[in-house]
Structure formats: C-alpha cells, structure tokens
Short mmCIF file of C-alpha atoms and ligand atoms in Angstrom, two decimals:
data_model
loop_
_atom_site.label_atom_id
_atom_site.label_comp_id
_atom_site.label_asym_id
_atom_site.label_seq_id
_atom_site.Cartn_x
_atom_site.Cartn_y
_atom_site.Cartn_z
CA UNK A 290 121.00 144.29 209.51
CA UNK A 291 120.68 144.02 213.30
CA UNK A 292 123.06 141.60 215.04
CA UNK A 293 121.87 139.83 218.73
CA UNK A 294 124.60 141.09 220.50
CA UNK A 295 125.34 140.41 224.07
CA UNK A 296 127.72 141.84 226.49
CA UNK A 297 128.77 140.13 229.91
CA UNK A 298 129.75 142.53 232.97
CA UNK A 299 127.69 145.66 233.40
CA UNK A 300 131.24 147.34 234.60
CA UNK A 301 133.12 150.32 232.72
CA UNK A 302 133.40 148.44 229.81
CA UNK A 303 130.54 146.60 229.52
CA UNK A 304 128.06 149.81 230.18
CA UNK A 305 129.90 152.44 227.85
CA UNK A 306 129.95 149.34 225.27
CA UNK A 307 126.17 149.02 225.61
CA UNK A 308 125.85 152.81 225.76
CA UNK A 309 127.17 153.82 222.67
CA UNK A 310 125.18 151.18 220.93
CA UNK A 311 122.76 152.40 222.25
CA UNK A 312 122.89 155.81 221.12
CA UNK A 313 123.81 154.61 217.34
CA UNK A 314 119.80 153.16 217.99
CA UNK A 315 121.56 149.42 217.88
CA UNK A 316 119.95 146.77 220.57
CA UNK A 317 122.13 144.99 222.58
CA UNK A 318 121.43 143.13 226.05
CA UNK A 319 123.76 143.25 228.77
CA UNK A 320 123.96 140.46 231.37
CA UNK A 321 125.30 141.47 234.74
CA UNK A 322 125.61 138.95 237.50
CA UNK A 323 125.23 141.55 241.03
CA UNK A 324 120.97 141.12 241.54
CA UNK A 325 121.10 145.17 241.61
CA UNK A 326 123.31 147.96 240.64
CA UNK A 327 124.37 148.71 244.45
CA UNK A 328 124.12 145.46 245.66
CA UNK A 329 127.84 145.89 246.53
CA UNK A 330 130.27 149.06 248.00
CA UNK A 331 130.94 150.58 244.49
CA UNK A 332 134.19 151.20 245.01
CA UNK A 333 136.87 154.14 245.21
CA UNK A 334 136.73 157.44 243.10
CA UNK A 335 137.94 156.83 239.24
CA UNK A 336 140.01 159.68 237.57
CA UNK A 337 139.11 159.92 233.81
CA UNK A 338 141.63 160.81 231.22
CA UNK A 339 141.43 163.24 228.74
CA UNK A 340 141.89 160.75 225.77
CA UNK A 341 141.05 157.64 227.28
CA UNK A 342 138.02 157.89 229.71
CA UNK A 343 136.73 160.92 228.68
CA UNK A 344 136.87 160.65 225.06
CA UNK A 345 134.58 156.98 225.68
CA UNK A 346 132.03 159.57 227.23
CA UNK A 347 132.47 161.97 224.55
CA UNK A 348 131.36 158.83 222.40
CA UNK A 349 128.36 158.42 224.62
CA UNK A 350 127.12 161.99 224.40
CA UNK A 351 127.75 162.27 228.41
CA UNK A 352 130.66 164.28 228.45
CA UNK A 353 128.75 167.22 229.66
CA UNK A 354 127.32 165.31 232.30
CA UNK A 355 130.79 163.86 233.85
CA UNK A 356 132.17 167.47 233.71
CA UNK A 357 129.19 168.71 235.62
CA UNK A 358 129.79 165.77 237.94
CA UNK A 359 133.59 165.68 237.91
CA UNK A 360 135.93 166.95 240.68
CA UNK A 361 138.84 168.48 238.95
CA UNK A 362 140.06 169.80 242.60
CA UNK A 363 140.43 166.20 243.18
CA UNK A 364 143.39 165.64 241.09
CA UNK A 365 145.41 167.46 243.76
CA UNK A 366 148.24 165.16 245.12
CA UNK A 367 150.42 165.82 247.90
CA UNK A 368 153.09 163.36 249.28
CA UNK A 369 154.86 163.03 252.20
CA UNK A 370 157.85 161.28 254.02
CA UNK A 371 156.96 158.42 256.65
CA UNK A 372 157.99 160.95 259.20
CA UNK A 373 154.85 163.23 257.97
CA UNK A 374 157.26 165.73 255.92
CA UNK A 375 155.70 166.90 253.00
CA UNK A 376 157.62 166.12 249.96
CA UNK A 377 155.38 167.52 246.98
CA UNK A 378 152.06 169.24 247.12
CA UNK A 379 150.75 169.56 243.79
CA UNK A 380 147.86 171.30 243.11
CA UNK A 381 145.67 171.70 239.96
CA UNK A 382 144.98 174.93 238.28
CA UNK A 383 141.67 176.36 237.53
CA UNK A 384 141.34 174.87 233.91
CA UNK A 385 143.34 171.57 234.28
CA UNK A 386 140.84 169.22 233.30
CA UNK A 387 143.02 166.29 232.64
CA UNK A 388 142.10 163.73 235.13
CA UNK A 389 138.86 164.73 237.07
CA UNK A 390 137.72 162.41 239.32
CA UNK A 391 134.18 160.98 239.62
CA UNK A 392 132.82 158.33 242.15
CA UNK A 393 132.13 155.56 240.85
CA UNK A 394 129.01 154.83 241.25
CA UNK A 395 127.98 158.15 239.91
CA UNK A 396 129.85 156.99 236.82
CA UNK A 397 127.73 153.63 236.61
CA UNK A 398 124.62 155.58 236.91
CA UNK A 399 125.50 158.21 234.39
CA UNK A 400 126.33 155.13 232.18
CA UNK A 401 122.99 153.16 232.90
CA UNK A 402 120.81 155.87 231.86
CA UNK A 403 118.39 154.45 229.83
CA UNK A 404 119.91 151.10 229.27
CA UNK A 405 117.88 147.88 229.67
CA UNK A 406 120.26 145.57 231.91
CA UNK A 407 118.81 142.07 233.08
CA UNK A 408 120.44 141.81 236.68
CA UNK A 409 120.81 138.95 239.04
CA UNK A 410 122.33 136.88 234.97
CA UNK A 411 125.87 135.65 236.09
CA UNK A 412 127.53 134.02 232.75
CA UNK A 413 128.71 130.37 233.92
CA UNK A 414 129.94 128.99 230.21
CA UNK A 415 130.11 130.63 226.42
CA UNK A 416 129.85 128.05 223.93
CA UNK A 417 131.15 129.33 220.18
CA UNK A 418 130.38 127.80 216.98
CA UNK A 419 127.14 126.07 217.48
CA UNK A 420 124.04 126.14 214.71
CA UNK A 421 122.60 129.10 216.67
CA UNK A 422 125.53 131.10 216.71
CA UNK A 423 127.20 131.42 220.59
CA UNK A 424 125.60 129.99 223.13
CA UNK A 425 125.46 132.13 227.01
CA UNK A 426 124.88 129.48 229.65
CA UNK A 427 123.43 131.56 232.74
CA UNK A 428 124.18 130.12 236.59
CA UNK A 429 120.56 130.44 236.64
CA UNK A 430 120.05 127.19 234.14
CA UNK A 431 118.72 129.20 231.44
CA UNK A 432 120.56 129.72 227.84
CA UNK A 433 120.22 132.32 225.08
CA UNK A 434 122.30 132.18 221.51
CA UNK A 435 123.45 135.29 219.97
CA UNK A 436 126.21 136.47 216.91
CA UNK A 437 128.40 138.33 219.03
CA UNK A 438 128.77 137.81 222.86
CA UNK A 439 130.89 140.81 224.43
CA UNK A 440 132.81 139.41 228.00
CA UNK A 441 133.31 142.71 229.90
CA UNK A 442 132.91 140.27 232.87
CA UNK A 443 136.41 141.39 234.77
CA UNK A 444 139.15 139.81 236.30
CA UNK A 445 137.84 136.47 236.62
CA UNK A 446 136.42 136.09 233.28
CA UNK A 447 133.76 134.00 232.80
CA UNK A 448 133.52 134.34 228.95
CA UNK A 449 137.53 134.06 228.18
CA UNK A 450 138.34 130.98 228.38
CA UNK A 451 136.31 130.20 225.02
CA UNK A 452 139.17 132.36 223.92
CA UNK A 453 142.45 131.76 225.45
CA UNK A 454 143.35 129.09 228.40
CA UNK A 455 145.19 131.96 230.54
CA UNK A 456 144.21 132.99 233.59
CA UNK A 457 146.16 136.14 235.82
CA UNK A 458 148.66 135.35 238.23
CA UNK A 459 149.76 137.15 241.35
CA UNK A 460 152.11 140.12 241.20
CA UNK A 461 153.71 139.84 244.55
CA UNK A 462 151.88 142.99 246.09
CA UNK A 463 148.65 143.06 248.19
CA UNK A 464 146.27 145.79 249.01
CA UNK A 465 144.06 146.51 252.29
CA UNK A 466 141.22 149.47 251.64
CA UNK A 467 139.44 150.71 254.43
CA UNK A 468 137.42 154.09 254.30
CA UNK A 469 136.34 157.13 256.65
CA UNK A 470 132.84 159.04 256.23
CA UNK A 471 132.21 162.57 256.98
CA UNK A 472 135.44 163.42 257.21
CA UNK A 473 135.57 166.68 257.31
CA UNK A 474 133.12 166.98 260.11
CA UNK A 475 134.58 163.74 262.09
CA UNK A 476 138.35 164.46 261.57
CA UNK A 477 138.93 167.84 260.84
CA UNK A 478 142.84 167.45 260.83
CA UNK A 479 142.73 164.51 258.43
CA UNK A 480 140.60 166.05 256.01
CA UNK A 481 142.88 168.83 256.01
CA UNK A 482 145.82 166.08 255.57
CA UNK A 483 143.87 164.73 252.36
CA UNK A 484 143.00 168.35 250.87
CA UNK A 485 140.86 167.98 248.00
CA UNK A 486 142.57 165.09 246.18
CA UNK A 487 145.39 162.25 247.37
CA UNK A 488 147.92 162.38 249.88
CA UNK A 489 150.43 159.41 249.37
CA UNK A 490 153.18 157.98 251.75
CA UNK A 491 155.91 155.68 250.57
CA UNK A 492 158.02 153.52 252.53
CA UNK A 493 159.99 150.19 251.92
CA UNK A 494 158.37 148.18 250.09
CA UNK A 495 155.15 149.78 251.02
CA UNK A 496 152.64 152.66 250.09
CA UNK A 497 149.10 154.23 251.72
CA UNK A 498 147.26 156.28 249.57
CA UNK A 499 144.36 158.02 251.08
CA UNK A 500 141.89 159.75 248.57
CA UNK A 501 138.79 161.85 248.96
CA UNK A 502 135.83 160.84 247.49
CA UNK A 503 132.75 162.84 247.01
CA UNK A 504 130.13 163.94 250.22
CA UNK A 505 133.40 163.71 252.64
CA UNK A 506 133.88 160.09 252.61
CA UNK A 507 137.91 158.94 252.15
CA UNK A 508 139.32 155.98 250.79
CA UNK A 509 142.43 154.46 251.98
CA UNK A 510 144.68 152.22 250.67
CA UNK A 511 147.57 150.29 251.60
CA UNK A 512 149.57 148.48 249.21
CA UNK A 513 152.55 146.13 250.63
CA UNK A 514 154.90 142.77 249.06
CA UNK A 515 153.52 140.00 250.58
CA UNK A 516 153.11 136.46 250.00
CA UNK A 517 149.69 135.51 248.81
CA UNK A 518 148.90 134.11 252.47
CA UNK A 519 150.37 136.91 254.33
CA UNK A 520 146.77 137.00 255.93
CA UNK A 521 146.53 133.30 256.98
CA UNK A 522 145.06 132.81 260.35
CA UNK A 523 143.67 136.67 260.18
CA UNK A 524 139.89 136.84 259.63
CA UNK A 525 139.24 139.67 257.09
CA UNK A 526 136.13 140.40 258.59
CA UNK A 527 137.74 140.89 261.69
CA UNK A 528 138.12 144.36 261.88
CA UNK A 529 140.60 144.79 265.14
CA UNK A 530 142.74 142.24 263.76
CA UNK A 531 142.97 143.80 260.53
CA UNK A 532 143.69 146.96 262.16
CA UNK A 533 146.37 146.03 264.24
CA UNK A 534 148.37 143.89 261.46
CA UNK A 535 148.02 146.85 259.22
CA UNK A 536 149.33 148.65 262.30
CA UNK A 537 152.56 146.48 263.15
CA UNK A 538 153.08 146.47 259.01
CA UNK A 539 153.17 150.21 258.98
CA UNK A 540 155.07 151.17 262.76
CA UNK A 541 156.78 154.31 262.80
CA UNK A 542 155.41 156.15 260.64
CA UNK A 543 153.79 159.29 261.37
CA UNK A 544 150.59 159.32 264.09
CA UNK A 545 148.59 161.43 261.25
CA UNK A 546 148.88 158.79 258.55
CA UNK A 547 148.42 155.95 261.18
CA UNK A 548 145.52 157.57 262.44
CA UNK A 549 143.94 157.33 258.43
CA UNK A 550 143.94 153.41 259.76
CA UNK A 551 143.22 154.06 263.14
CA UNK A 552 139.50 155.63 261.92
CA UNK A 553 138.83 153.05 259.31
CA UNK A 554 135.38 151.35 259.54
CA UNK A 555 136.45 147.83 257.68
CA UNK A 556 139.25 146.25 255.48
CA UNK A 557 139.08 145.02 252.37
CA UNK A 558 141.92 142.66 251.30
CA UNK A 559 142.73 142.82 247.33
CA UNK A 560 145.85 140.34 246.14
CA UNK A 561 146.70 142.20 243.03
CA UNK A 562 146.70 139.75 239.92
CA UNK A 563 147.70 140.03 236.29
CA UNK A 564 147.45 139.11 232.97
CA UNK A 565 150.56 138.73 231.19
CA UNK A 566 151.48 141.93 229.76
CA UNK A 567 151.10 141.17 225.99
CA UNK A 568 147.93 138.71 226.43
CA UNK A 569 146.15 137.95 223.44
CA UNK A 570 144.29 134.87 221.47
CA UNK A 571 143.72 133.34 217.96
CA UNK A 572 140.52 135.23 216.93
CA UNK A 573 137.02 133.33 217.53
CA UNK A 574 134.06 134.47 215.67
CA UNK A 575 131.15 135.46 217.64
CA UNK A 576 133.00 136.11 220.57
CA UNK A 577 135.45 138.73 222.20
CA UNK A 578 136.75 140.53 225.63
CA UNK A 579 137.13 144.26 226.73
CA UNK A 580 138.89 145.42 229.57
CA UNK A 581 140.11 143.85 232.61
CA UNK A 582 138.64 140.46 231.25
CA UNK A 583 141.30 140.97 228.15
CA UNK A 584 144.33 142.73 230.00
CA UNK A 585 143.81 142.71 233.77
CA UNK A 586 146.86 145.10 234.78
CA UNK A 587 148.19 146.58 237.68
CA UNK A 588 145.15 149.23 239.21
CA UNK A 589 147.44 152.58 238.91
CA UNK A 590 145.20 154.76 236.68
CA UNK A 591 144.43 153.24 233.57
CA UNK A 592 142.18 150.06 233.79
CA UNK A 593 138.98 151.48 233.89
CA UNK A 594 139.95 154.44 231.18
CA UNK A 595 140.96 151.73 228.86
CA UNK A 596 137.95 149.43 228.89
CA UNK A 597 135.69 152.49 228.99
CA UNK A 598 137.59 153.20 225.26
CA UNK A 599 137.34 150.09 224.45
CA UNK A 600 133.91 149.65 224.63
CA UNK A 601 133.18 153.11 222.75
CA UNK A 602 135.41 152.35 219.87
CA UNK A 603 134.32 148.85 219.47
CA UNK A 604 130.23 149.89 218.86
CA UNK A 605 131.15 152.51 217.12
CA UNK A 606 132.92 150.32 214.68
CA UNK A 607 129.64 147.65 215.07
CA UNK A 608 127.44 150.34 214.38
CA UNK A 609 129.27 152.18 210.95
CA UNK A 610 129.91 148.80 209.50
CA UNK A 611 127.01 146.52 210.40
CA UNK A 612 127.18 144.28 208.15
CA UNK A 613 130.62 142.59 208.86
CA UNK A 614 130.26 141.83 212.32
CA UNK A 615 133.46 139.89 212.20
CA UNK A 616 135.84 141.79 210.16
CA UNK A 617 135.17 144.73 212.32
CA UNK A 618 135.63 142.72 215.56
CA UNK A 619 138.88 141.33 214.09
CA UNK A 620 140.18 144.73 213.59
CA UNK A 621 139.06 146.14 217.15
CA UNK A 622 141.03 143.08 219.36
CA UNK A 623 144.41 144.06 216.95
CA UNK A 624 144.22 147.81 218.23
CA UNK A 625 142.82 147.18 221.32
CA UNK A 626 145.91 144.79 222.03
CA UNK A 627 149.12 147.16 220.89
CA UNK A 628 147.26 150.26 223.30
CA UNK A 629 146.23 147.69 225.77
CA UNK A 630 149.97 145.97 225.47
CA UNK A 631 151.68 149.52 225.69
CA UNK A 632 149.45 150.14 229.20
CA UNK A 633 150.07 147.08 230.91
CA UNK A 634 154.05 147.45 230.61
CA UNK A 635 153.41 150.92 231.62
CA UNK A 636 151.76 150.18 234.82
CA UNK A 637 153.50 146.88 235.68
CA UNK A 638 156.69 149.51 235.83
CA UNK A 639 155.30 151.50 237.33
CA UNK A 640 154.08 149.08 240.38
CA UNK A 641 157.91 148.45 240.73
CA UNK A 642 158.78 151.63 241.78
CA UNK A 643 155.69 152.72 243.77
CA UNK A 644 156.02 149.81 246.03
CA UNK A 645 159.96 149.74 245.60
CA UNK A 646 162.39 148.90 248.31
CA UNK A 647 163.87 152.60 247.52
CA UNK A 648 160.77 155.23 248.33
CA UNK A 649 162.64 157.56 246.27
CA UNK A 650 161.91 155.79 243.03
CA UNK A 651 157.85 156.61 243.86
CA UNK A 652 158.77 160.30 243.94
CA UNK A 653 160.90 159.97 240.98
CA UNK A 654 157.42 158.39 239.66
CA UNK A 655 155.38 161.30 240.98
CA UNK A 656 157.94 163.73 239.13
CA UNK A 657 157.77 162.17 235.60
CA UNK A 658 153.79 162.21 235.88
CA UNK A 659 153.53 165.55 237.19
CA UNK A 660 156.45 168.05 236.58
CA UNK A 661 156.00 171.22 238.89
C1 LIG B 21 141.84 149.86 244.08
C2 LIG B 21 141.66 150.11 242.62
C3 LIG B 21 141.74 151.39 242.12
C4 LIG B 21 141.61 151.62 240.76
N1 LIG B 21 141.69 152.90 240.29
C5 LIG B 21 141.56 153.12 238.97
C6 LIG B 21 141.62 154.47 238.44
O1 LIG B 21 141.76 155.46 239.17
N2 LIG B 21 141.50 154.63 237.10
C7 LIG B 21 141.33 153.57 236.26
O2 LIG B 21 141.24 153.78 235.04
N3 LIG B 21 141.26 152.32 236.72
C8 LIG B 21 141.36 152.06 238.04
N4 LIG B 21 141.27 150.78 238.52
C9 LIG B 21 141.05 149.67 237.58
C10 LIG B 21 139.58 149.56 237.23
O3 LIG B 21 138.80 149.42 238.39
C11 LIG B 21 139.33 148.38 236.30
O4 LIG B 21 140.32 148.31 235.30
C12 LIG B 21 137.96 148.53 235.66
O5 LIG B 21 136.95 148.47 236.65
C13 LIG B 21 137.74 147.45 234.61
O6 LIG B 21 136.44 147.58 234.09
P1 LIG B 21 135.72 146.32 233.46
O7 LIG B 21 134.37 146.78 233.07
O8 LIG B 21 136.60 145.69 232.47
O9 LIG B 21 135.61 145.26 234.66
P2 LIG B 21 134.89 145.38 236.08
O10 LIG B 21 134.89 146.75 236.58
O11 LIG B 21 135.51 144.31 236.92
O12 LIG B 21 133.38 144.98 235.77
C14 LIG B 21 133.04 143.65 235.47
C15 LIG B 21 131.55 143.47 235.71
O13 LIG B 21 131.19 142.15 235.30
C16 LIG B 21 130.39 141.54 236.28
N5 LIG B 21 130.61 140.10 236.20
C17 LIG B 21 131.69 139.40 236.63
N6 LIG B 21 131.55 138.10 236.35
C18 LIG B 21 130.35 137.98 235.74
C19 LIG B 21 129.65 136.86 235.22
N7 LIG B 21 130.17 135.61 235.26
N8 LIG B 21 128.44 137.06 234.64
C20 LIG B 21 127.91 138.33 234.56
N9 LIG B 21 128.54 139.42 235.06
C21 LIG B 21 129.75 139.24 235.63
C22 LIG B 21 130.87 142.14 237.59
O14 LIG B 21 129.90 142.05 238.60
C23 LIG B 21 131.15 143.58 237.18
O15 LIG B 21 129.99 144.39 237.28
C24 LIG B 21 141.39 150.53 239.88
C25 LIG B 21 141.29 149.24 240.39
C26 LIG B 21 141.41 149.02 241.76
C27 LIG B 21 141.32 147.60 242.28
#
C-alpha cells in the first residue's frame, strides 16, 4: 500500500527523510519554501558523526560519497587564550574519521540527488483530521491532502503547532557570523591561524570560533550574553557598524583574532532560541516533526546529525511496515524524543560553559570532548 506522504523543509531532515524513501522505491513529495536550492548563503561547514550523521547517510546509500567529499583534516581544533597563547592544538590522525566535515551545501546536493522537490511551496497552515486525511495550506493559496505530512520545516515551524502550542524561547546568548574568502591567498597569516579545522578563543562571557570551510573560504563566529535587543539602533546590514560593535565587544584581545573581524565581508546576527529541553506532544495521526522543528537546541554539534537520523530511521520504519502508517509513526516520536531529550540537555550544558563567565570551564569542555 502506498501512503501520500509529504514532508515540509527540504533541510537535513527533511532531504535524508525523502531520500531514504526514496531509495526503499516509496514516493513522497517534499515542499520547500526558498524558490531554489541556493537562493540563500548555505551556511557554515557541518561535521557529521559517526553514529548520528553518518549512519543517516549510510541509510541513504551516500556514505561513500560524503567520505569522498568529507574533510577529516577539518576536525583539527586549536584554542587559544585572548592574549593569542595557544592553549590546545589538537590535531586528527590519519584514520580518525569521527567527525569529518562537509559544507553544507555540498551536503544538500549530495542529498537532492534525484529527488523531485517542488520549490518556491512555503507551508502556511496543516489542518489534521479532515475527510481527506491532513490538509497542507501553501502561502501560495493552493492546498493538497495527504496521510502523513512530515514538518522538517525548522525553527519556526510552520507545521507544529497542529501538534503542540510551544514555541522556543531565547537562551540569553547571541551570535554574529561573518566570513573571509580565499583565505589562504588573501591572509596568509590567518589561514595559518585557522589550520585545517577551528581555532576557538574564549573570554568572559564570550567566544569566536573561526572555521575553515572548503575552497579557502572561513567562517567566523562570535557568540556573546546579550539581551535580545543588544543590537537596537544598529542596522545589521550596516557592515561598519557591525564591525565596530563587534570590535568594542571583543577589545583586548589579540590583533590576530581581531583581525578574523577586521576582514569580514558582512554580519549575520543569530539570537539563539530553544525548545524546552524535554519538548514533546500528545500524538496526532497523520502528522509529525523531525529535527529542529521538534527539539530546536543549542547549535554546538548535534542538530543537524540528529534530524539527519531522524529522518533515516523514520522511512525506514515507513517503508518495512507500510501498512501501519500510524503505529510506526507512534513508535518513531517515543525514540526520537528520549535521544532527542538526552541531546538537548547535553548541549544546553554545554552552552553554559562555552560562553561561561569562567573561560576555563570551555577548556575543561574541550578536554572532556577531546582527551589528548
Ligand atoms: C551557526 C550554526 C552552526 C551549526 N553547526 C552544526 C554542526 O556543526 N553540526 C550539527 O549537527 N548541527 C549544527 N547546527 C544545527 C543545524 O544547523 C540544525 O540543527 C539543522 O539544520 C536542522 O535541520 P532541519 O532540517 O531540522 O532544519 P533546517 O536546517 O532549519 O531546515 C528547514 C528547512 O525548511 C524550510 N522551511 C521553513 N519553513 C518552511 C515552510 N513554512 N514551508 C516550507 N519550507 C519551510 C527552510 O527553508 C529549510 O530549508 C548549527 C546551527 C547553527 C545556527
């Protein structure tokens, strides 16, 4: 018996969702509201764990493919005082294979492949329990009814509030990204500074990260406590203003790490928001959420490996037991919540003590993670 089966988002989750489906010869139509698949920046480089990210691509059949893509090098970490010291410089041996990291946007491509995804269809409203099963209302006016609609939609959910009334809330720390191209050619000494993977600063309360990406362009990102209108009367788009309050936020620290600000081409402010930690809902036939759309956590390694899972394991469940669309969906949101429950506490910890008012406890992070 073949289900209509939607999914919302054409993210991690949604496309490794729509993959494996795919590959188990199962249709499914995913609805993804950019007009094109680089219509926007894809974002920074996305390091894929062993039994997490990489085991969804195992699902997939693409595991090959990421490892021919991958940049184990890139897992390399080195850290340093805000007086330029280095503290740690960890480097990854010839087989670790752990946590290679791949671009994004390669990742989305590897995962779009052959799938069929109708661009330019942002979700506005999912209606359950109607004669024609759920009902997808589309910004664009239009409406289609399926048996199972899938919301891999994100952070700002479009599809979960047919499931549960909560919505994330701000965790007191905000992020500015800004990025540097052809970095080894441009800045020689900061490319050197990066090496082949991270180099991280800590300081009170704050944290830059700057991270190489592949084709020598470098991602940089600042994380600080801030109200939610630290910005006010700052224009984002501004790019000397953002420069300079970034600047005053980070004085005294070392000229090299300022200068990863310095050389940045634009900012890009991210509030970090949560789900509570434990978030789940009374089970609704015909309709359920992967990833950040079901536990939106704190972005230190684990979001995207998670819904990437999440998505593999729940068609591969679809597609052995066909028949019991809702049993099977039943069973997924249970072990999807105590993995996605044990992650969130994880990384909401872990936030604490990266941007700590005691640097040391980011170190003391480091060590745990990564024992010389
Ligand atoms: C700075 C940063 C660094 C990170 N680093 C890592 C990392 O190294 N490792 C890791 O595992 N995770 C990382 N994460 C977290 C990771 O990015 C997310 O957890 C992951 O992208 C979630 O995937 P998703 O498919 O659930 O949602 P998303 O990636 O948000 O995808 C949702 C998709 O749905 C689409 N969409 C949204 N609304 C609608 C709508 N109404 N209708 C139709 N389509 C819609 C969006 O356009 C998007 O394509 C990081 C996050 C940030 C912010």
């Amino acid at each position: 018996m073949r289900h209509r089966i939607a999914v919302i988002g054409g993210g991690p989750a949604g496309l490794t969702f729509a993959r494996v489906l795919h590959r188990r010869d199962h249709p499914v139509t995913v609805f993804e509201r950019d007009p094109a698949p680089d219509a926007r920046p894809p974002g920074g480089t996305l390091d894929l764990h062993e039994g997490l990210g990489q085991l969804a691509l195992d699902k997939a059949g693409l595991l090959g493919e990421y490892q021919a893509l991958s940049r184990p090098e890139g897992q390399a970490m080195r850290i340093l005082d805000m007086d330029g010291t280095v503290l740690r410089d960890w480097r990854p041996g010839p087989d670790e294979r752990a946590n290679p990291e791949i671009d994004r946007g390669q990742l989305r491509d590897l995962l779009l492949g052959p799938l069929d995804v109708q661009w330019g269809r942002g979700v506005t409203e999912v209606v359950p329990g109607t004669p024609d099963g759920v009902l997808v209302h589309f910004a664009d006016g239009r409406q289609e009814a399926f048996d199972l609609v899938v919301g891999a939609d994100g952070a700002w959910s479009r599809v979960r509030p047919a499931l549960s009334p909560v919505t994330p809330h701000y965790t007191g720390v905000s992020s500015v990204e800004t990025s540097l191209d052809d970095v080894d050619t441009r800045y020689p000494d900061l490319a050197r500074l990066i090496g082949d993977g991270s180099v991280a600063v800590y300081g009170v309360n704050r944290s830059l990260v700057a991270q190489r990406n592949s084709g020598g362009h470098v991602k940089v990102y600042t994380k600080f406590r801030a109200p939610l209108d630290w910005h006010a009367g700052l224009d984002p788009a501004d790019v000397e203003a953002m420069r300079s309050s970034l600047l005053a936020l980070f004085d005294g620290w070392a000229a090299p790490v300022l200068d990863l600000l310095r050389h940045g081409t634009a900012f890009v402010h991210r509030p970090f928001y949560v789900l509570p930690v434990s978030h789940t809902w009374d089970h609704v036939p015909g309709v359920t959420l992967l990833g950040d759309a079901a536990h939106l956590m704190p972005p230190l390694g684990a979001g995207a490996n998670l819904a990437m899972l999440e998505g593999a394991e729940l068609a591969e469940s679809i597609a052995a037991a066909p028949g019991d669309l809702d049993e099977v969906v039943r069973a997924f949101e249970e072990q999807m919540w105590v993995r996605a429950g044990k992650w969130a506490k994880i990384t909401t910890a872990g936030l604490e003590r990266l941007v700590s008012p005691d640097p040391a406890e980011a170190l003391a992070v480091f060590d745990q993670v990564q024992p010389s």
